Coordinates of C-alpha atoms in Angstrom, one line a residue:
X241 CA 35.3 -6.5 -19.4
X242 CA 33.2 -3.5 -17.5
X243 CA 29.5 -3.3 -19.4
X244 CA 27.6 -0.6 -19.0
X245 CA 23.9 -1.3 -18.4
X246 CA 20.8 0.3 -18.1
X247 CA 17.9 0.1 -15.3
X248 CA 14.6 -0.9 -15.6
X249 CA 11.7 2.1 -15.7
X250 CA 10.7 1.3 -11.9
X251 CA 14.6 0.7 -10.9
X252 CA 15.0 4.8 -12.6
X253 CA 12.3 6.2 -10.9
X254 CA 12.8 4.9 -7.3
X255 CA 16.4 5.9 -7.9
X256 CA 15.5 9.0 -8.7
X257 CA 13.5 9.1 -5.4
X258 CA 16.6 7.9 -3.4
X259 CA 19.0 10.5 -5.1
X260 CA 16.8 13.6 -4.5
X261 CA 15.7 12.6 -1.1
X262 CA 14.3 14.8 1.3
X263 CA 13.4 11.9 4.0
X264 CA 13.7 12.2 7.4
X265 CA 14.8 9.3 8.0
X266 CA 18.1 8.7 6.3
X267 CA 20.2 7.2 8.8
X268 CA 17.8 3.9 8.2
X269 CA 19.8 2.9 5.5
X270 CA 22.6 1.3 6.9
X271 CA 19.7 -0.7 9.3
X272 CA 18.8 -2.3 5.9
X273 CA 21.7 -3.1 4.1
X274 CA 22.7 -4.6 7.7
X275 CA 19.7 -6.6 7.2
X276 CA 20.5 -7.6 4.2
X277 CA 24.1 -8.6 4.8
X278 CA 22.3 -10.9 8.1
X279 CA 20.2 -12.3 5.3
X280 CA 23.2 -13.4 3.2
X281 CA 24.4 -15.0 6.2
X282 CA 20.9 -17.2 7.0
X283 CA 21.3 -18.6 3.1
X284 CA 24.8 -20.1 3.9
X285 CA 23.0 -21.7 7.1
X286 CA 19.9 -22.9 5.7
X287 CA 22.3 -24.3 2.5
X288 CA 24.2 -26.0 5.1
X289 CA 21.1 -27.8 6.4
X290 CA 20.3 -29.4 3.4
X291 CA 24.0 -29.6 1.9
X292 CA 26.3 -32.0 3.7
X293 CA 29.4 -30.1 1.6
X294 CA 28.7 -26.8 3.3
X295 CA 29.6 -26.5 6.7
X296 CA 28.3 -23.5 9.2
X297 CA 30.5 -22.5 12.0
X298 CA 28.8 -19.4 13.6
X299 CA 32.6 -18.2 14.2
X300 CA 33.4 -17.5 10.7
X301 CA 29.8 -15.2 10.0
X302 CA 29.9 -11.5 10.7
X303 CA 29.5 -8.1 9.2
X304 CA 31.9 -5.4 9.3
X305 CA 31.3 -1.8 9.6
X306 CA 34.3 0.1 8.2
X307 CA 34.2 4.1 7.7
X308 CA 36.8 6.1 6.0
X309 CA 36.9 9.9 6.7
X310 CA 39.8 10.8 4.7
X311 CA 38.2 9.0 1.7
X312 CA 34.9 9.6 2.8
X313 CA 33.8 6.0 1.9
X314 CA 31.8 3.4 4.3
X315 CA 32.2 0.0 3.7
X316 CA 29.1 -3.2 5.1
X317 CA 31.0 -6.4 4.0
X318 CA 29.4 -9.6 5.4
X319 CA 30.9 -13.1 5.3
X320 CA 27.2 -14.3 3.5
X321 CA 26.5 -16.3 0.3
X322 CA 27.6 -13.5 -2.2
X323 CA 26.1 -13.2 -5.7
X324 CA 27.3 -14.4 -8.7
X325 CA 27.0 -12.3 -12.1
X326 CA 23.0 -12.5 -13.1
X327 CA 22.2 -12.1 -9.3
X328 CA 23.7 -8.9 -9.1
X329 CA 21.7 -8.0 -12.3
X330 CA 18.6 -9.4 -10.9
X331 CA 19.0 -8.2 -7.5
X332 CA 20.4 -4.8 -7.6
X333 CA 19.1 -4.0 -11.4
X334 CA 15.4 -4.8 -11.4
X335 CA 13.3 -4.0 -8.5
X336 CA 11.5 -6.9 -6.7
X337 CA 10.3 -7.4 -9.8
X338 CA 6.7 -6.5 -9.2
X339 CA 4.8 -3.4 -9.1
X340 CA 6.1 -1.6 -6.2
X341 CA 6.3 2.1 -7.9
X342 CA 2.2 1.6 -8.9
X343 CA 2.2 0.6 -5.0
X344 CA 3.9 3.9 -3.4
X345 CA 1.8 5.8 -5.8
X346 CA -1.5 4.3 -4.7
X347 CA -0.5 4.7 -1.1
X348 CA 0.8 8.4 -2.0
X349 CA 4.0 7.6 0.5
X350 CA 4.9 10.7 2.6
X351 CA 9.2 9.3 3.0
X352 CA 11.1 6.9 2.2
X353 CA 9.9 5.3 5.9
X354 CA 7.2 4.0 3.9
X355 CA 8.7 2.4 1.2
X356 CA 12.4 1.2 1.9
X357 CA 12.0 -2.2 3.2
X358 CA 9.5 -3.0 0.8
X359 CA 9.7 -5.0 -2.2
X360 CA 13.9 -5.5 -1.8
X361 CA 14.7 -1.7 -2.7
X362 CA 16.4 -1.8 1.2
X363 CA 19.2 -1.8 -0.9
X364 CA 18.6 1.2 -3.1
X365 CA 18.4 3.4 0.3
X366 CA 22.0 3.7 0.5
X367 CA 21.8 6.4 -2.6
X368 CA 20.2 8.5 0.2
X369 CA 23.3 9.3 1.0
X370 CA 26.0 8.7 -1.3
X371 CA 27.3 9.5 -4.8
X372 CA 28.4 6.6 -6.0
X373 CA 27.6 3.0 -4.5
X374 CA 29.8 -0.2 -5.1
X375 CA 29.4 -3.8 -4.3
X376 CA 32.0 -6.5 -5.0
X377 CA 30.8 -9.6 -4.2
X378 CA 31.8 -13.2 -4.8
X379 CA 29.4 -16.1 -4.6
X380 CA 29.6 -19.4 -2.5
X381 CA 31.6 -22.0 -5.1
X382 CA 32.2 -19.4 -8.0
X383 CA 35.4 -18.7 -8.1
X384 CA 35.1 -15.4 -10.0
X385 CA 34.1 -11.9 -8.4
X386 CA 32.5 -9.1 -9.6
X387 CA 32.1 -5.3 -9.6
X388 CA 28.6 -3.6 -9.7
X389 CA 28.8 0.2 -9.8
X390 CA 26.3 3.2 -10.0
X391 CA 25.4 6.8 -8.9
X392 CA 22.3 6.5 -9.3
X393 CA 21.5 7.7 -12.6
X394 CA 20.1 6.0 -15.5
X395 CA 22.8 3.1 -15.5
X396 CA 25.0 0.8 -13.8
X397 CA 28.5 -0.8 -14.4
X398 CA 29.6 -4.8 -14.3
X399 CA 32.7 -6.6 -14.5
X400 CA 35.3 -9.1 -13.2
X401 CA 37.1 -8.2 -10.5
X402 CA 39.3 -9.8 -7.7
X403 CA 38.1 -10.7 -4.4
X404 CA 39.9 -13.1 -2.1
X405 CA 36.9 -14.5 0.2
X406 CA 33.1 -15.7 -0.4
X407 CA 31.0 -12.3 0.3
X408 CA 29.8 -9.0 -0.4
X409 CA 31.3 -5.8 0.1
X410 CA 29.1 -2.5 0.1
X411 CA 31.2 0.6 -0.5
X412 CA 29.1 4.3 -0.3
X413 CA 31.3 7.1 -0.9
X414 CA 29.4 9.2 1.2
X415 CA 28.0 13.1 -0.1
X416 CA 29.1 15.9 1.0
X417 CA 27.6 18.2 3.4
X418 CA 25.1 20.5 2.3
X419 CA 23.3 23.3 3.9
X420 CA 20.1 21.4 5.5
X421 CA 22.3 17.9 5.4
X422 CA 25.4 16.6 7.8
X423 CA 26.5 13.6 5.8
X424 CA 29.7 13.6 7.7
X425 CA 27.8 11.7 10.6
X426 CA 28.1 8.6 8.5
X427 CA 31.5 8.7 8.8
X428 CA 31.7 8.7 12.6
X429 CA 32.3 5.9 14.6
X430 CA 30.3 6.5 17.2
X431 CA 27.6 8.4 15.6
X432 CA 27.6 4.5 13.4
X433 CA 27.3 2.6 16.8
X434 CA 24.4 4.6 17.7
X435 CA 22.5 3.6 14.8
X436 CA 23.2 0.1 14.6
X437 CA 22.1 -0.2 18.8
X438 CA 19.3 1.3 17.7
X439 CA 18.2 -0.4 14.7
X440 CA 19.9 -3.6 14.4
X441 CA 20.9 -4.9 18.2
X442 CA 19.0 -8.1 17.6
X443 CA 20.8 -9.0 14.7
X444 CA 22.1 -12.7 15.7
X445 CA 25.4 -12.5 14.2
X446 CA 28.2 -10.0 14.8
X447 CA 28.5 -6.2 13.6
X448 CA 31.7 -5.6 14.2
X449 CA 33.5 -2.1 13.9
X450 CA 37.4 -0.9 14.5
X451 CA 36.9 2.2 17.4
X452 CA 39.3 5.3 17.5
X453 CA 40.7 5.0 21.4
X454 CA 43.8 6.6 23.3
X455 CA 46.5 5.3 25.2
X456 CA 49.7 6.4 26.8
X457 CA 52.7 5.8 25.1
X458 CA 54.8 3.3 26.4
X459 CA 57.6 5.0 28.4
X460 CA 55.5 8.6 28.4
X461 CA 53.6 9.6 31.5
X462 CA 51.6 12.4 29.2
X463 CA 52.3 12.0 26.2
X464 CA 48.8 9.3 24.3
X465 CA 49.0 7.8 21.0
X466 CA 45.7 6.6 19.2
X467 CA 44.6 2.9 18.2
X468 CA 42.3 1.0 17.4
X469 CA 40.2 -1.5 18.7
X470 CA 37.9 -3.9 17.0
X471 CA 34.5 -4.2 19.3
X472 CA 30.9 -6.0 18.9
X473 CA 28.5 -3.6 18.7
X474 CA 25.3 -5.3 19.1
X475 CA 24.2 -7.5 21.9
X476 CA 23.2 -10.5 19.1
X477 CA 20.7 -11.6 22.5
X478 CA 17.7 -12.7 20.9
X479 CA 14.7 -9.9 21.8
X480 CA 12.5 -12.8 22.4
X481 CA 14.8 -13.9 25.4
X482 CA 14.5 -10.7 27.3
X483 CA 12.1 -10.4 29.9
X484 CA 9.3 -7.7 28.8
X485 CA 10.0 -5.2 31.4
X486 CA 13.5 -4.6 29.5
X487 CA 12.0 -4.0 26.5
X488 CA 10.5 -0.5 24.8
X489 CA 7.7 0.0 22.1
X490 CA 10.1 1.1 20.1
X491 CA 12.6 -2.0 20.8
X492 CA 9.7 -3.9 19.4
X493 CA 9.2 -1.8 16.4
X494 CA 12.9 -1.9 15.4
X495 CA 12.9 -5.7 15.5
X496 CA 9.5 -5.7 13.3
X497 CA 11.7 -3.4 10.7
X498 CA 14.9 -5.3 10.9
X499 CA 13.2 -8.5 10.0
X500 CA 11.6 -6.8 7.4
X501 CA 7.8 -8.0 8.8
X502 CA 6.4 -5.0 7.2
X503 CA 7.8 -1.3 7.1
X504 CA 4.2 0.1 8.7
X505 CA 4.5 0.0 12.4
X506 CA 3.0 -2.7 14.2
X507 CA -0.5 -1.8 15.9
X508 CA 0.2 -4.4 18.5
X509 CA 2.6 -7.1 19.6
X510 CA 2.2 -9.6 21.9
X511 CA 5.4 -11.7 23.4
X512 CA 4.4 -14.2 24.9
X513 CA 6.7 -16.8 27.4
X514 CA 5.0 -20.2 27.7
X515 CA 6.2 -22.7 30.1
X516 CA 4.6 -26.1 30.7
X517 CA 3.3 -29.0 28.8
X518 CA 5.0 -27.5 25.8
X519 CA 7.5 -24.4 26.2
X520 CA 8.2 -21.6 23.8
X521 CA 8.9 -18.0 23.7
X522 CA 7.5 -15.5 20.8
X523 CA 6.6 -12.5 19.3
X524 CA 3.8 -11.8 17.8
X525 CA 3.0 -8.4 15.6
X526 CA -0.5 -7.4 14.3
X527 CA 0.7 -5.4 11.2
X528 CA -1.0 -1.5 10.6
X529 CA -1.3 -2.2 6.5
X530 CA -2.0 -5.3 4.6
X531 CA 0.8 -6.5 2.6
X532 CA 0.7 -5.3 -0.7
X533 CA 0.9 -8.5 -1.9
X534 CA -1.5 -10.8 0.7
X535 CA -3.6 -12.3 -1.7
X536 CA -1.1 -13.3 -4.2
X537 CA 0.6 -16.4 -4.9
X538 CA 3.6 -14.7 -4.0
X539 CA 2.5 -14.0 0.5
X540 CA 4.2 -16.1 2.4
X541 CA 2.2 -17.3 5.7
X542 CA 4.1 -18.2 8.5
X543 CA 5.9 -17.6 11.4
X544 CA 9.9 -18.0 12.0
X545 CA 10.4 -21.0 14.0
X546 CA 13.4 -21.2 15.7
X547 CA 14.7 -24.4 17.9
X548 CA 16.6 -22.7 21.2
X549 CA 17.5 -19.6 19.1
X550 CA 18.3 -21.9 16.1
X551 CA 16.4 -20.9 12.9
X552 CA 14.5 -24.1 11.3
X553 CA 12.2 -22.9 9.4
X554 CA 12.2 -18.9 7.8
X555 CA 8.3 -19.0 7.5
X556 CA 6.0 -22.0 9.2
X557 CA 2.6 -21.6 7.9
X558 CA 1.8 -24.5 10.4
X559 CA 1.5 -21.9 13.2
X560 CA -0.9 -19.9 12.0
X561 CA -4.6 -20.1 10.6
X562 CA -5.6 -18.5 7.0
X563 CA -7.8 -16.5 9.3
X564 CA -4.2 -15.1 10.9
X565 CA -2.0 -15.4 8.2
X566 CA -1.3 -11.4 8.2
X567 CA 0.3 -12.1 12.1
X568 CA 3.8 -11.7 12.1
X569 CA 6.7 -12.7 14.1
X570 CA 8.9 -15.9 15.6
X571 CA 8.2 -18.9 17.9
X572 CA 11.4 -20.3 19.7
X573 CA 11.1 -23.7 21.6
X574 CA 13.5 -25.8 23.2
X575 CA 11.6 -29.0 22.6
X576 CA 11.7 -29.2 18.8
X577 CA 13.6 -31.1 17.3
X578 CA 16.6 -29.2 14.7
X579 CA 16.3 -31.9 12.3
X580 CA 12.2 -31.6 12.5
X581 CA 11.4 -31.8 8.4
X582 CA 8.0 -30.0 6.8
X583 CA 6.3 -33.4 6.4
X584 CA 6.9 -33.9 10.3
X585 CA 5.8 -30.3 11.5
X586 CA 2.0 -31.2 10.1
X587 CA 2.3 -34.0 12.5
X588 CA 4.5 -32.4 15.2
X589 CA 2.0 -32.9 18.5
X590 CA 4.0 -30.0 19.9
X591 CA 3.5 -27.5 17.8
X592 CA 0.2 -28.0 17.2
X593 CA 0.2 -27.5 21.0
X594 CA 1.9 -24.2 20.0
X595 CA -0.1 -23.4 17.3
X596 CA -3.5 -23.7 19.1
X597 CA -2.1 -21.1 22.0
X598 CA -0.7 -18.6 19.8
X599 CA -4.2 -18.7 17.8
X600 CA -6.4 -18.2 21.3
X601 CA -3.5 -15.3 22.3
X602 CA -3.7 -13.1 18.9
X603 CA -8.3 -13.5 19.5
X604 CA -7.5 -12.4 23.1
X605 CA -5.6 -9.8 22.2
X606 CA -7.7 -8.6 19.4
X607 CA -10.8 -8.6 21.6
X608 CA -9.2 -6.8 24.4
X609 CA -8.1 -3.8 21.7
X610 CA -11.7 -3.8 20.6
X611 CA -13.0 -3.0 24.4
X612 CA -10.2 -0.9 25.4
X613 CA -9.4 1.0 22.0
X614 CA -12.2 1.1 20.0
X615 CA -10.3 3.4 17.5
X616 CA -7.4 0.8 17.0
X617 CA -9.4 -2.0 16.7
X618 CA -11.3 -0.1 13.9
X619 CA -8.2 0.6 11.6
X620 CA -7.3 -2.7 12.0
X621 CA -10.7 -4.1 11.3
X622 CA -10.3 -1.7 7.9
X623 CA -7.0 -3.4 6.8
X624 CA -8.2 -7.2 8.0
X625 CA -11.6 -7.4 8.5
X626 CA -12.4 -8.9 5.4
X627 CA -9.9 -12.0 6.4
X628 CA -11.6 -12.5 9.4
X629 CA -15.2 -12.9 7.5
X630 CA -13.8 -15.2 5.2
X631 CA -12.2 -17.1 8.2
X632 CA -16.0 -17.8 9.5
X633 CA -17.2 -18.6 5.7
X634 CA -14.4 -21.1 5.0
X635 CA -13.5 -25.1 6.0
X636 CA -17.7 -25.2 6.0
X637 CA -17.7 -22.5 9.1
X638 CA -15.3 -25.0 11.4
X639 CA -14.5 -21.7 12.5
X640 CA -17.5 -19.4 13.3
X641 CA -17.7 -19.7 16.9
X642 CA -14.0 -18.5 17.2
X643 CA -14.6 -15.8 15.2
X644 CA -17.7 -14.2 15.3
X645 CA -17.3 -12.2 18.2
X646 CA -14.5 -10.3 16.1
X647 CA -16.4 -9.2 13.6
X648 CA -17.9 -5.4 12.4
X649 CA -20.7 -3.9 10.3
X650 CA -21.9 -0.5 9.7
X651 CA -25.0 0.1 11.2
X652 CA -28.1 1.9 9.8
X653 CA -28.8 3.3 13.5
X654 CA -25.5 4.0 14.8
X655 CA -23.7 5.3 11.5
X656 CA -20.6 3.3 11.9
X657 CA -19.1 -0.2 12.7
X658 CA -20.8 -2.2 15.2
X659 CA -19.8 -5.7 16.6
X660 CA -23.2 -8.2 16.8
X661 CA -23.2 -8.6 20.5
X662 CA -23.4 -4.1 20.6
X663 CA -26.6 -4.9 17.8
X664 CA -28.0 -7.9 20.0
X665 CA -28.1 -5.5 23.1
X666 CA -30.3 -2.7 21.5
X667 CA -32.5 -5.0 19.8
X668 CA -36.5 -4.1 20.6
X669 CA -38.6 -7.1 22.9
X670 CA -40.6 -8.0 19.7
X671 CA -37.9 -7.7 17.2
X672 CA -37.4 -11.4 16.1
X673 CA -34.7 -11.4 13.7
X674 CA -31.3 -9.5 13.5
X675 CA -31.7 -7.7 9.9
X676 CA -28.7 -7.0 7.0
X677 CA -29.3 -5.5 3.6
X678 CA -26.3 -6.2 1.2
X679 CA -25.2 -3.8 -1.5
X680 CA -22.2 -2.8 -3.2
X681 CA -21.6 0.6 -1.0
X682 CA -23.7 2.4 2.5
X683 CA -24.9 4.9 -0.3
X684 CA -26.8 2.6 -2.3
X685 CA -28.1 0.2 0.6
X686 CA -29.7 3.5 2.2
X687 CA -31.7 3.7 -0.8
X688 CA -33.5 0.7 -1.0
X689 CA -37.1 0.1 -0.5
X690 CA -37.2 -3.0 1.4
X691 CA -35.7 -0.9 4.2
X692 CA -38.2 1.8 4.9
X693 CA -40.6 -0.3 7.0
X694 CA -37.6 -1.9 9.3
X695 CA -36.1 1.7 9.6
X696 CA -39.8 2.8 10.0
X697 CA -40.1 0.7 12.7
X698 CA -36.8 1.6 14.4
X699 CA -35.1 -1.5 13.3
X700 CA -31.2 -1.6 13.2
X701 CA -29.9 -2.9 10.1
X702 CA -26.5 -4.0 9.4
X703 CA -25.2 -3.1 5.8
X704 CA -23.3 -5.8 4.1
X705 CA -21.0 -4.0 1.3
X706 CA -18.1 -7.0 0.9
X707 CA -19.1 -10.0 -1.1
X708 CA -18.0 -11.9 1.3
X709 CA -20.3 -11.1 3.6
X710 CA -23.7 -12.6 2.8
X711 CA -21.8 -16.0 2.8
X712 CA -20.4 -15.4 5.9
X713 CA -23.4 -14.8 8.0
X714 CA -25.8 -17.9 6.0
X715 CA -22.6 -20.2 7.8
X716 CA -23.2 -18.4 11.3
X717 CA -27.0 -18.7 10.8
X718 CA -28.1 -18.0 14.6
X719 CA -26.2 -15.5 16.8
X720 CA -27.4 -15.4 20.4
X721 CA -30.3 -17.5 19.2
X722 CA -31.1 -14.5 16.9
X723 CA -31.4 -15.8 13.1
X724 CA -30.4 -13.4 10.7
X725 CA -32.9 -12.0 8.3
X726 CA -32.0 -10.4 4.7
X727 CA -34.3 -6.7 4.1
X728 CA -35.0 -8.7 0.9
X729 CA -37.0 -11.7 2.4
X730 CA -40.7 -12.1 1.4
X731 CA -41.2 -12.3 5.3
X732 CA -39.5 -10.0 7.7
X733 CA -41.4 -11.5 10.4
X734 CA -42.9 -8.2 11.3
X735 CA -46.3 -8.0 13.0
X736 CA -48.5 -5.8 11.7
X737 CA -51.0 -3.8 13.3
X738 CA -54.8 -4.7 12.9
X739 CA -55.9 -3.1 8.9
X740 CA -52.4 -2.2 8.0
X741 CA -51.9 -5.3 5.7
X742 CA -54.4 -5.0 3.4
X743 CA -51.6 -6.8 0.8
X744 CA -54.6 -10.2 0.3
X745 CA -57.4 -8.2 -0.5
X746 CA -55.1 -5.9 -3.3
X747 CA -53.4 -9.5 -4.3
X748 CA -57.4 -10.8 -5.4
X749 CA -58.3 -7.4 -7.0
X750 CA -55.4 -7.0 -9.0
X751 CA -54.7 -10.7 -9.8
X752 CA -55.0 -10.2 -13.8
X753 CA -52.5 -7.7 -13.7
X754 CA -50.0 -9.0 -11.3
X755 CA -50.4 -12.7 -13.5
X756 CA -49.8 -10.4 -16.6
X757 CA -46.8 -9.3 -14.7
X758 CA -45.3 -12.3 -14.1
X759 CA -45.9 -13.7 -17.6
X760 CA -43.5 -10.3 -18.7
X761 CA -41.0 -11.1 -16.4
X762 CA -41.0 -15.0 -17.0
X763 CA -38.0 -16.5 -16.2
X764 CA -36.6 -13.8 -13.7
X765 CA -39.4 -13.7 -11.0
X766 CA -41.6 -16.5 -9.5
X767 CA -44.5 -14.1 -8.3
X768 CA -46.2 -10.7 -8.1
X769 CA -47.8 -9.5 -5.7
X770 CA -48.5 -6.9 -3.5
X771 CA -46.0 -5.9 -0.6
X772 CA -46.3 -5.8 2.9
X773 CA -43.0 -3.7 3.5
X774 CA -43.4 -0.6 0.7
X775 CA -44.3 2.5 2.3
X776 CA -43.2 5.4 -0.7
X777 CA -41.1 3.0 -3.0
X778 CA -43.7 1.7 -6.1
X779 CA -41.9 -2.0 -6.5
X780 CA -39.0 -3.9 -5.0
X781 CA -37.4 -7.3 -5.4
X782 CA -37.7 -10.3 -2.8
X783 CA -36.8 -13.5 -2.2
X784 CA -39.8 -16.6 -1.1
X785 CA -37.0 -17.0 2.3

């Protein structure tokens, strides 16, 4: 029995977005629901590994790419787990779930290159360029199949159907051309190759797609007949086993996308090709954007492990920090064991081997953007800087010395981000301290009275605007043998010259009133008295430190 259902508010909206798209960038659709069919795949193999009655032979997992002109329709149909009833209601009915339209509005997306990827709407791209969208699938040990159907309005269809083997099949009948669009490249065969090489050539199981060749006919010396041949179209090598020099920016950006590490572009990546007491290969990506979701329950840390081009593990937090949990990418080693278990990876000797190298290569390569591309290493400090501060505040400040040399904060001399070694080298003979003043924005820390006689002085100060920050910097106490002093302190350590401080003499003449004071204030100040940093300010606050 078909049922007709309707789509969450989100699911209508992004729809909406899909249907009346004017992206640039349509031809990334079939790159994600490529992706998606290679994910459907990866849950039949990690079932297998913890279900002795499923069995994975590589053989029998592909995806096939199958265009129709005369229908104009374009089948994806993978050999993966399939999806039973309520999955294709929760997957292809509600959108991740989550608040992913609040999240393109905040971000005020420019195209769909911003968003599709995201959240699991990859699949919702397709509408980019079709009218109608179909996906019969049928679910590992179900026998039953079914039929989801929409064109992208406010609805979708559901109902048994008939489908021989476990899998899904994607059917887009594809639009018709229009006057700014040609949708009929979606049809062609070679115009299709094109865009998987270039999107999805590291996917590790087949793509395969029948080609359109010629051939003389048998007897003829002229006369050709057509046929067609079934070919591989991607090279399924792993990009992490190619040596660097064959590999582009933009070969590493494609494999970022097609693994779905982020749909920003990354601002670095690092692959790295270890050989010796332990061996590995990886691939490392510094992400552009925080993940919308990074400090939810929901952010998985990690990197892929793989054992010789064997997935193990989808995400090993193991191999990162907290400090580096936004890194992205895979580790590959030959001496890890397949049958390795979570409780053993904590304990693994090798991969903490691993883990320690890939944590000294992302610091190296962070500190090598900050000389050499100042402007990077800003935007990136922007998006991450506040993980790296509570890196040195956390695990007691295990950490500071790793860290510190990483780390940015607006400067009251120079206007903008400095690092604390750029602060330690313009510091004045006498000056004894390195000073910070914390407040909740620049604006507001400019303001305050206990910074006139520093600034008076020519003092630097650093301007602490994240919470985060005061804590931070009490764990790192001394840099350079320079302890850090807050504008607030009762003693900025500043020497005065001869007649300036007068603050004794006022504190005996005007002791009645400043006791008078403090009897007022009882219970939110421990003194009055006179101060030895005010210059045009009345009164400020300060601590005895």
């Amino acid at each position: 029995m078909k049922q007709t259902k309707q789509f969450q508010a989100e699911s209508k909206r992004l729809l909406d977005l899909m249907v009346n798209s004017i992206y640039t960038h349509k031809e990334i659709f079939l790159r994600e629901l490529i992706s998606n069919a290679s994910d459907a795949i990866d849950k039949i193999y990690y079932a297998a590994l913890s279900d002795d009655t499923v069995s994975f032979n590589q053989d029998d997992y592909y995806i096939t790419i199958t265009p129709d002109k005369e229908s104009r329709t374009l089948k994806i149909s993978d050999t993966g787990i399939g999806m039973t009833r309520q999955e294709l209601e929760d997957n292809l009915g509600i959108i991740a779930r989550s608040g992913s339209f609040a999240f393109k509005n905040e971000n005020k997306l420019k195209d769909g290159y911003d968003i599709i990827g995201q959240f699991g709407v990859g699949f919702y791209s397709a509408f980019m360029v079709s009218d109608t969208v179909t996906v019969v699938s049928k679910a590992l040990g179900s026998s039953e199949a079914y039929r989801w159907e929409s064109s992208g309005a406010d609805s979708y269809t559901i109902e048994s159907c008939n489908k021989a083997s476990v899998g899904t099949d994607i059917i887009l009948k594809i639009r018709g051309n229009s006057a700014d669009e040609n949708y009929d490249e979606y049809l062609d065969e070679y115009r299709l190759k094109s865009i998987i090489k270039k999107y999805s050539d590291f996917i590790r199981y087949p793509i395969k797609m029948n080609f359109t060749k010629s051939r003389l006919k048998d007897g003829s010396e002229s006369e050709y007949e057509e046929y067609k041949e079934e070919q591989t179209v991607n090279s399924m090598v792993p990009i992490w086993k190619k040596n660097k020099s064959e590999l582009t920016d933009e070969d590493y950006d494609n494999f970022y996308s097609e693994k779905h590490f982020g749909f920003d572009k990354p601002i670095k990546h690092i692959h790295i090709n270890a050989e010796g007491t332990v061996s590995y290969k990886s691939i490392l990506f510094i992400p552009e954007k925080m993940p919308y979701d990074f400090y939810t329950r929901e952010y998985e840390k990690g990197l892929e492990l793989y054992s010789n081009g064997v997935l193990i593990m989808h995400r090993c937090p193991e191999l990162l920090p907290d400090y580096f949990s936004f890194v992205k990418g895979i580790v590959d080693s030959e001496d890890l064991s397949l049958n390795i278990s979570r409780e053993m990876l904590q304990h693994d000797r090798q991969l903490n081997l691993i883990a320690k190298n890939i944590k000294n290569k992302i610091k190296n390569e962070l500190e090598e953007t900050l000389k050499n591309d100042r402007e990077l290493y800003e935007e990136f400090y922007k998006s991450f800087g506040l993980q790296l501060k509570y890196g040195v505040y956390s695990d007691f400040g295990s950490n500071k010395e790793f860290l510190q040399s990483l780390l940015m904060f607006y400067s009251s001399k120079e206007k903008k981000m400095v690092t604390l070694d750029e602060y330690i080298s313009r510091m004045p003979e006498e000056q004894k301290y390195i000073y910070y003043a914390a407040g909740e924005s620049v604006e507001r820390i400019e303001k305050m009275p206990q910074t006139e006689l520093l600034l008076d002085k020519g003092y630097e100060i650093l301007f602490f605007t994240d919470d985060v920050d005061e804590f931070a910097i009490k764990m790192i106490t001394t840099y350079k043998d320079k302890e850090f002093k807050s504008v607030s302190s009762g003693d900025l350590g500043i020497n005065r010259e001869e007649g300036e401080d007068s603050s004794d003499a006022e504190n005996a003449e005007n002791k009645e009133l400043f006791d008078f004071m403090k009897e007022m204030l009882s219970g939110r100040v421990t003194s009055v008295k006179a101060s030895k940093i005010l210059k045009n300010h009345p009164v400020c606050l300060s601590t005895e430190g």
